[in-house]
Coordinates of C-alpha atoms in Angstrom, one line a residue:
M1 CA 0.0 -0.1 0.1
S2 CA 1.1 3.5 -0.5
W3 CA 0.6 6.8 1.6
H4 CA 0.8 10.3 1.2
K5 CA 0.7 13.5 3.3
D6 CA -2.3 15.8 2.6
R7 CA -2.3 19.5 3.0
R8 CA -3.3 19.4 6.8
G9 CA -0.4 17.2 7.4
E10 CA -2.3 14.0 8.2
R11 CA -1.5 10.5 6.7
G12 CA -3.8 9.8 4.0
Y13 CA -4.5 6.7 1.8
H14 CA -3.7 6.2 -1.7
H15 CA -7.1 4.8 -2.7
G16 CA -5.6 3.0 -5.8
N17 CA -4.6 0.1 -3.5
L18 CA -7.6 0.3 -1.1
K19 CA -9.3 -2.8 -2.1
E20 CA -6.4 -5.1 -2.1
A21 CA -5.2 -3.6 1.3
L22 CA -8.6 -4.6 2.8
L23 CA -8.3 -8.0 1.4
Q24 CA -5.0 -8.6 2.9
A25 CA -6.0 -7.0 6.1
A26 CA -9.0 -9.4 6.2
L27 CA -6.8 -12.4 5.3
G28 CA -4.5 -11.6 8.1
L29 CA -7.5 -11.5 10.7
I30 CA -8.9 -14.7 9.5
A31 CA -5.6 -16.3 10.0
E32 CA -5.4 -14.9 13.6
K33 CA -9.1 -15.0 14.7
G34 CA -10.9 -17.1 12.2
P35 CA -13.4 -15.7 9.7
A36 CA -16.1 -14.8 12.5
G37 CA -13.5 -13.1 14.9
F38 CA -13.3 -9.6 13.4
T39 CA -15.5 -6.7 12.2
F40 CA -15.7 -4.9 9.3
A41 CA -14.3 -1.9 11.3
D42 CA -11.2 -4.1 12.4
A43 CA -10.4 -4.8 9.0
A44 CA -10.4 -1.2 8.0
R45 CA -8.4 -0.5 11.2
T46 CA -5.9 -3.0 10.1
A47 CA -5.6 -1.7 6.8
G48 CA -5.0 1.9 8.2
V49 CA -8.1 3.5 6.9
S50 CA -11.2 5.1 8.2
A51 CA -14.3 2.8 9.1
A52 CA -16.2 4.4 6.3
A53 CA -13.4 3.6 3.7
P54 CA -14.2 -0.1 2.9
Y55 CA -17.6 0.8 1.9
R56 CA -16.1 2.3 -1.3
H57 CA -15.6 -1.6 -2.5
F58 CA -17.6 -3.8 -0.2
R59 CA -21.2 -3.4 0.8
D60 CA -20.4 -5.0 4.3
R61 CA -18.3 -7.6 5.9
D62 CA -20.0 -10.6 4.3
D63 CA -19.2 -9.0 0.9
L64 CA -15.3 -8.6 1.9
L65 CA -15.5 -12.5 2.9
A66 CA -17.1 -13.4 -0.2
S67 CA -14.4 -11.6 -2.4
I68 CA -11.7 -13.5 -0.1
A69 CA -13.7 -16.9 -0.8
Q70 CA -13.9 -16.2 -4.5
R71 CA -9.9 -15.4 -4.8
G72 CA -9.3 -18.7 -2.8
F73 CA -11.4 -20.5 -5.0
E74 CA -9.7 -19.3 -7.9
Q75 CA -6.4 -20.4 -6.5
F76 CA -7.9 -23.7 -5.5
E77 CA -9.2 -24.4 -8.9
A78 CA -5.6 -23.8 -10.3
T79 CA -4.2 -25.9 -7.8
L80 CA -6.5 -28.8 -8.5
T81 CA -6.3 -28.3 -12.1
A82 CA -2.4 -28.8 -12.1
A83 CA -2.7 -31.6 -10.0
W84 CA -5.2 -33.5 -12.0
D85 CA -3.3 -32.5 -15.3
D86 CA -6.3 -33.9 -17.4
G87 CA -5.8 -37.6 -16.1
R88 CA -2.2 -38.2 -17.1
P89 CA -0.5 -40.4 -16.9
D90 CA -3.5 -42.6 -15.7
T91 CA -6.8 -41.7 -14.0
V92 CA -6.0 -43.3 -10.6
S93 CA -2.6 -41.5 -10.4
A94 CA -4.1 -38.2 -11.2
F95 CA -7.1 -38.9 -8.8
E96 CA -4.5 -39.4 -6.0
R97 CA -2.6 -36.1 -6.9
I98 CA -5.9 -34.3 -6.4
G99 CA -6.3 -35.6 -2.9
K100 CA -2.5 -34.4 -2.1
A101 CA -3.1 -31.2 -3.7
Y102 CA -6.2 -30.7 -1.6
L103 CA -4.6 -31.3 1.6
N104 CA -1.6 -29.0 0.6
F105 CA -3.9 -26.2 0.0
A106 CA -5.6 -26.4 3.3
R107 CA -2.2 -26.6 5.0
T108 CA -0.6 -23.6 3.1
E109 CA -3.6 -21.5 2.8
P110 CA -5.7 -21.7 6.0
A111 CA -7.0 -18.2 5.7
F112 CA -8.4 -18.7 2.2
Y113 CA -9.7 -22.2 3.2
S114 CA -11.6 -20.8 6.3
A115 CA -13.2 -18.1 4.0
M116 CA -14.1 -20.5 1.6
F117 CA -15.7 -23.2 3.9
E118 CA -16.0 -21.8 7.3
S119 CA -17.3 -18.2 7.1
G120 CA -20.8 -18.8 6.7
V121 CA -21.1 -16.6 3.5
P122 CA -23.5 -18.5 1.1
A123 CA -21.9 -20.2 -1.8
D124 CA -24.3 -18.3 -4.1
S125 CA -23.9 -14.7 -2.4
S126 CA -22.4 -13.4 -5.6
P127 CA -22.4 -14.8 -9.4
E128 CA -18.5 -14.6 -9.3
L129 CA -18.2 -16.6 -5.9
A130 CA -20.6 -19.2 -7.3
A131 CA -18.8 -19.5 -10.6
A132 CA -15.4 -19.9 -8.8
G133 CA -16.7 -22.5 -6.5
E134 CA -18.3 -24.4 -9.7
R135 CA -15.0 -24.3 -11.6
A136 CA -13.2 -25.7 -8.6
F137 CA -15.8 -28.5 -8.0
G138 CA -15.5 -29.1 -11.7
V139 CA -12.1 -30.6 -11.4
I140 CA -13.1 -33.2 -8.8
R141 CA -16.1 -34.1 -10.8
A142 CA -13.9 -34.6 -13.7
A143 CA -11.8 -37.0 -12.1
A144 CA -15.0 -38.8 -10.6
E145 CA -16.4 -39.2 -14.2
R146 CA -13.2 -40.7 -15.3
L147 CA -13.2 -43.2 -12.3
A148 CA -16.9 -44.1 -13.1
A149 CA -15.9 -44.8 -16.7
L150 CA -13.4 -47.3 -15.5
T151 CA -15.6 -49.2 -12.9
P152 CA -15.2 -53.0 -13.6
P153 CA -18.0 -54.5 -15.8
G154 CA -21.0 -55.9 -13.7
V155 CA -20.1 -53.7 -10.7
T156 CA -22.8 -51.4 -9.5
R157 CA -21.7 -48.1 -8.5
P158 CA -23.2 -44.8 -7.8
P159 CA -23.7 -42.2 -10.3
A160 CA -20.7 -40.1 -11.4
M161 CA -22.1 -37.0 -9.5
M162 CA -22.6 -38.9 -6.2
M163 CA -18.9 -40.2 -6.4
A164 CA -17.8 -36.7 -6.9
L165 CA -19.4 -35.9 -3.7
H166 CA -18.2 -38.8 -1.9
I167 CA -14.5 -37.8 -3.0
W168 CA -15.2 -34.3 -2.0
S169 CA -16.5 -35.2 1.3
L170 CA -13.8 -37.6 2.1
S171 CA -10.9 -35.2 0.9
H172 CA -12.5 -32.3 2.8
G173 CA -13.1 -34.3 6.0
V174 CA -9.3 -35.4 6.2
A175 CA -8.3 -31.8 5.4
S176 CA -10.5 -29.9 7.7
L177 CA -9.8 -32.3 10.6
F178 CA -6.1 -33.4 10.3
G179 CA -4.6 -31.4 7.3
R180 CA -5.0 -27.7 8.0
G181 CA -2.3 -25.2 8.6
D182 CA -3.9 -23.6 12.0
A183 CA -4.4 -24.3 15.5
A184 CA -7.6 -26.4 14.9
R185 CA -5.6 -29.1 13.5
R186 CA -6.3 -32.6 15.3
K187 CA -3.3 -34.8 16.1
L188 CA -3.0 -38.0 13.9
P189 CA -0.8 -40.9 14.3
M190 CA -0.1 -40.8 10.7
S191 CA 0.0 -38.2 7.9
P192 CA -3.0 -36.7 6.5
E193 CA -1.9 -37.9 3.1
D194 CA -1.5 -41.6 4.3
L195 CA -5.2 -41.3 5.9
L196 CA -6.6 -39.9 2.7
E197 CA -4.8 -42.5 0.4
A198 CA -6.2 -45.5 2.6
G199 CA -9.8 -44.1 2.6
A200 CA -9.6 -43.5 -1.2
L201 CA -8.2 -47.2 -1.6
I202 CA -11.0 -48.5 0.6
Y203 CA -13.5 -46.5 -1.5
L204 CA -12.1 -47.8 -4.8
R205 CA -12.3 -51.3 -3.5
G206 CA -15.8 -50.9 -2.7
L207 CA -16.6 -50.2 -6.4
G208 CA -14.6 -53.3 -7.5
F209 CA -11.3 -52.0 -8.4
P210 CA -8.4 -54.4 -7.9
A211 CA -6.5 -53.6 -4.8
D212 CA -2.9 -54.5 -6.3
Q213 CA -3.3 -52.6 -9.6
K214 CA -4.7 -49.5 -11.3
P215 CA -7.8 -49.9 -13.5
P216 CA -7.3 -50.3 -17.1
Q217 CA -7.7 -46.9 -19.2
A218 CA -10.8 -46.5 -21.3
D219 CA -11.5 -43.6 -23.9
I220 CA -14.3 -41.3 -22.6
S221 CA -15.8 -38.2 -24.1
S222 CA -14.4 -34.8 -22.8
A223 CA -17.8 -33.0 -22.4
P224 CA -18.0 -29.8 -20.5
R225 CA -18.4 -30.5 -16.7
S226 CA -19.6 -28.3 -14.1
G227 CA -20.6 -29.1 -10.4
P228 CA -22.4 -27.6 -7.4
W229 CA -19.4 -27.0 -4.9
G230 CA -20.7 -25.6 -1.8
T231 CA -24.3 -26.4 -2.7
A232 CA -24.5 -30.2 -2.0
P233 CA -27.4 -31.6 -0.3
K234 CA -27.4 -31.6 3.3

């Protein structure tokens, strides 16, 4: 951020960086106190501006949190997309990388993770936030559809969308309880990665995949995909 002296000798804020300064201030407060532990005025104070200044860019505190969550989902999508790498070199290996990437994001970006999933801001509070969440979920749904296409013949499996929600729930549960990068992380007698890998193996076994080898590849269409990240049935 940049500052200047006005004619009265008081410290004034260079408005060109105000929005970013507020986002960074709020991220720091989330990391310190959690998404519910600060007020709109606290964010303004931390950014070094008046209590009225944030209203130039945000309607209220929830709007500020929604903007942070949106940015988090955008970074999350990029992380998962890189890990998935369009299913190369094989679907199961790529699927395993997504799980590790999920845990790594929760560990290295706890403030974003909290804003995305624990702030209480509705996932559809803004079109931009909803779209960012959908794109991130779309990466997991792509993996689930590939896995569904590889289910051994004669094995009954849930719909691909339900598989995506199962995978999301498993990854999110391990990340939220044992893989996060803040003080809320629970102790675990193994690594979160090992726990998630074992859970995924049990899940795949339940669908009939051999335990000692990866399922054979199959050609499937690459139709556009999307999913209801954050809006799964409760």
